[in-house]
Coordinates of C-alpha atoms in Angstrom, one line a residue:
M22 CA 52.4 134.9 99.9
P23 CA 49.6 132.5 99.0
I24 CA 50.1 128.9 100.2
S25 CA 50.8 126.4 97.4
A26 CA 47.4 125.1 96.4
P27 CA 46.5 121.4 96.3
S28 CA 44.7 119.8 93.4
R29 CA 40.9 120.0 93.3
P30 CA 38.8 117.2 94.9
S31 CA 37.8 114.7 92.2
K32 CA 34.0 114.9 92.6
S33 CA 32.3 118.3 92.4
T34 CA 29.2 120.1 91.1
L35 CA 29.1 123.6 89.7
V36 CA 26.6 125.8 91.4
S37 CA 25.8 129.5 91.5
K38 CA 27.0 131.7 94.3
Q39 CA 23.4 131.9 95.7
Q40 CA 23.1 128.1 95.6
C41 CA 26.5 127.7 97.4
A42 CA 25.3 129.9 100.2
Q43 CA 22.1 127.8 100.5
K44 CA 24.1 124.6 100.6
A45 CA 26.7 125.7 103.1
P46 CA 25.1 124.4 106.2
E47 CA 24.9 120.9 104.6
Y48 CA 28.6 120.6 104.4
T49 CA 30.1 123.0 106.9
V50 CA 31.6 121.2 109.9
L51 CA 32.8 124.2 112.0
K52 CA 29.7 126.4 112.5
A53 CA 31.3 129.8 112.8
K54 CA 29.4 132.8 111.3
N55 CA 31.9 133.5 108.6
A56 CA 32.3 130.0 107.2
V57 CA 31.0 129.4 103.6
N58 CA 31.7 126.0 102.2
I59 CA 32.6 126.8 98.7
V60 CA 35.7 126.1 96.7
S61 CA 37.3 128.3 94.0
N62 CA 37.1 126.9 90.5
S63 CA 40.9 127.3 90.3
R64 CA 43.4 126.5 92.9
H65 CA 46.2 128.1 90.9
G66 CA 45.2 131.7 90.9
K67 CA 42.9 131.9 87.9
N68 CA 39.8 132.4 89.9
E69 CA 39.4 133.4 93.5
D70 CA 36.6 133.6 96.1
S71 CA 33.5 135.7 95.5
S72 CA 34.5 138.7 97.7
G73 CA 35.7 140.8 94.7
E74 CA 38.4 138.4 93.7
S75 CA 36.9 136.2 91.0
D76 CA 37.1 136.7 87.3
N77 CA 33.8 134.8 87.1
E78 CA 31.9 135.3 90.3
N79 CA 29.3 132.6 89.4
N80 CA 31.9 129.9 88.8
H81 CA 32.4 128.1 92.1
E82 CA 32.5 124.5 93.2
T83 CA 31.3 122.8 96.3
T84 CA 32.7 119.3 97.0
T85 CA 30.6 116.3 98.0
G86 CA 31.4 114.4 101.2
D87 CA 32.5 111.3 99.3
N88 CA 35.4 112.8 97.3
Q89 CA 38.4 110.5 96.8
D90 CA 41.1 112.7 98.2
D91 CA 42.7 111.6 101.5
P92 CA 42.1 114.5 104.0
A93 CA 45.6 113.8 105.4
E94 CA 47.1 114.7 102.0
L95 CA 45.2 118.0 101.7
H96 CA 46.6 121.3 103.0
P97 CA 45.1 124.6 103.9
Y98 CA 45.9 127.6 101.7
L99 CA 45.2 131.3 101.3
S100 CA 43.5 133.0 98.4
N101 CA 45.7 135.3 96.3
S102 CA 44.3 138.4 98.0
G103 CA 44.9 136.9 101.5
N104 CA 41.3 137.6 102.5
S105 CA 40.1 134.0 102.6
A106 CA 41.6 130.8 104.0
Y107 CA 40.6 127.4 102.5
V108 CA 40.8 124.6 105.1
P109 CA 40.0 121.0 104.5
D110 CA 37.7 119.3 107.0
E111 CA 38.0 115.6 108.1
K112 CA 36.0 114.5 105.0
G113 CA 38.4 116.3 102.6
V114 CA 35.9 119.1 101.9
Y115 CA 37.5 122.5 101.6
V116 CA 35.7 125.2 103.7
R117 CA 36.3 128.8 103.0
W118 CA 36.8 131.1 106.0
S119 CA 37.4 134.9 106.1
V120 CA 40.8 135.9 107.4
S121 CA 40.5 137.8 110.6
P122 CA 42.9 140.6 111.7
K123 CA 44.0 141.0 115.3
P124 CA 41.3 142.8 117.4
K125 CA 42.4 146.3 118.3
G126 CA 41.5 148.6 121.2
R127 CA 40.3 146.0 123.6
A128 CA 41.4 142.9 125.4
I129 CA 41.4 139.7 123.4
N130 CA 38.8 137.0 124.2
L131 CA 40.6 134.1 122.5
K132 CA 37.7 131.7 122.3
A133 CA 35.2 134.2 121.1
D134 CA 37.6 136.1 118.7
M135 CA 38.6 132.8 117.2
E136 CA 34.9 132.0 116.7
L137 CA 35.2 128.8 118.6
D138 CA 32.9 129.6 121.5
G139 CA 29.8 128.0 119.9
C140 CA 29.0 124.3 119.7
K141 CA 30.8 121.6 121.7
K142 CA 32.9 120.6 118.7
D143 CA 34.2 124.1 118.2
Q144 CA 35.1 124.4 121.9
Q145 CA 36.9 121.1 121.8
L146 CA 38.9 122.4 118.8
F147 CA 39.8 125.5 120.7
L148 CA 41.0 123.5 123.7
A149 CA 43.0 121.1 121.4
I150 CA 44.7 124.1 119.6
R151 CA 45.5 125.8 122.9
E152 CA 47.0 122.7 124.5
H153 CA 49.1 121.9 121.4
I154 CA 50.6 125.4 121.2
R155 CA 51.3 125.4 125.0
I156 CA 53.2 122.1 124.6
L157 CA 55.1 123.5 121.6
T158 CA 56.0 126.6 123.5
N159 CA 57.3 124.9 126.6
A160 CA 59.2 122.4 124.5
A161 CA 60.9 125.0 122.4
I162 CA 62.0 127.3 125.3
D163 CA 64.2 125.7 127.9
D164 CA 65.2 129.0 129.6
T165 CA 62.4 129.7 132.0
S166 CA 63.5 133.4 132.3
V167 CA 62.6 134.1 128.7
T168 CA 59.7 136.5 128.3
W169 CA 57.6 137.3 125.3
P170 CA 59.4 140.6 124.3
N171 CA 62.8 138.8 124.1
L172 CA 61.5 135.7 122.4
S173 CA 63.2 135.3 119.0
T174 CA 61.2 135.8 115.8
E175 CA 62.5 132.4 114.5
I176 CA 61.0 130.5 117.5
K177 CA 57.7 132.3 117.1
A178 CA 57.6 131.5 113.4
N179 CA 58.6 127.8 113.9
I180 CA 55.9 127.3 116.6
S181 CA 53.3 129.1 114.4
R182 CA 54.2 127.0 111.4
T183 CA 54.1 123.7 113.3
A184 CA 50.8 124.5 115.0
R185 CA 49.3 125.6 111.6
N186 CA 50.4 122.3 110.0
K187 CA 48.4 120.4 112.6
Y188 CA 45.5 122.8 112.8
G189 CA 44.8 124.4 109.4
Y190 CA 42.1 126.5 111.1
L191 CA 44.9 128.8 112.4
L192 CA 45.5 130.0 108.9
R193 CA 42.4 132.2 109.4
F194 CA 44.3 134.6 111.7
K195 CA 46.3 137.2 110.0
G196 CA 49.9 137.4 111.1
N197 CA 49.5 134.4 113.3
W198 CA 48.0 136.6 116.0
A199 CA 45.9 133.9 117.6
T200 CA 48.9 131.5 117.9
E201 CA 51.1 134.2 119.3
E202 CA 48.5 135.2 121.8
I203 CA 48.3 131.6 123.1
M204 CA 52.2 131.5 123.2
K205 CA 52.3 134.7 125.1
R206 CA 49.8 133.4 127.7
A207 CA 51.7 130.1 128.0
L208 CA 54.9 132.0 128.8
C209 CA 53.1 134.2 131.3
N210 CA 51.4 131.3 133.0
R211 CA 54.8 129.5 133.3
H212 CA 56.5 132.5 134.9
E213 CA 53.6 132.9 137.4
K214 CA 53.8 129.2 138.3
I215 CA 57.6 129.4 138.8
S216 CA 57.1 132.5 141.0
R217 CA 54.5 130.8 143.1
I218 CA 56.7 127.7 143.6
E219 CA 59.7 129.8 144.7
K220 CA 57.5 131.8 147.0
A221 CA 56.1 128.6 148.6
G222 CA 59.7 127.3 149.2
G223 CA 59.7 124.5 146.6
V224 CA 57.5 122.2 144.5
E225 CA 56.2 120.1 147.3
E226 CA 55.3 123.1 149.4
W227 CA 53.5 124.7 146.5
R228 CA 51.5 121.5 145.8
E229 CA 50.4 121.4 149.5
N230 CA 49.3 125.0 149.2
V231 CA 47.3 124.2 146.1
K232 CA 45.6 121.2 147.9
T233 CA 44.8 123.4 150.9
K234 CA 43.3 126.1 148.7
R235 CA 41.3 123.5 146.8
K236 CA 39.9 122.0 150.0
V237 CA 38.9 125.5 151.3
C238 CA 37.1 126.3 148.0
E239 CA 35.2 122.9 148.1
L240 CA 34.2 123.6 151.8
V241 CA 32.9 127.1 151.0
T242 CA 31.0 125.8 148.0
S243 CA 29.4 123.0 150.0
Q244 CA 28.3 125.5 152.7
M245 CA 26.8 127.8 150.2
S246 CA 24.8 125.0 148.6

């Protein structure tokens, strides 16, 4: 289902599809390869993005950086086809992103597959998203014995929705696969930590083991340099 579309930014200029592509770097904040900073002429389903979804492919808008909409009041939404996600940046400018399916047939490299392995700002966004989802996951699941296969669909959906409300960029990932992958790793890391604590004989003993290992690593590093 498409997300309910907000009203259009108040200041805009109509440009051709070719001009939009040329102007994209001027406005785009997140520099991933599939970002094109153009906004559909209609946010109510009359027109869509240019990837075969528009009833007038030359009728697009790109918003200026000084529009009067408060970015806090804008919300990300999907195109009717579900192939594009429109996400407002901190200036209230909608950026169109392609929706990415979950990678198949290989291990997931989260940072690269989320296209946040580029500039420093992108990497900071990745770390912020990952930390936020980890906190949500640990807060929502009190039972430390819960594993990913027996985690309820309701909890997964609630965490995904909460994370997406804070970071609209997550709308790019079809079926919430990026959010769920971070949740899965958070649960796995928590189980591994609990196992190490139990094996060490308690929290204090585990902390001492960690300190000892860290000192050994620092010593080896200093000797190698």
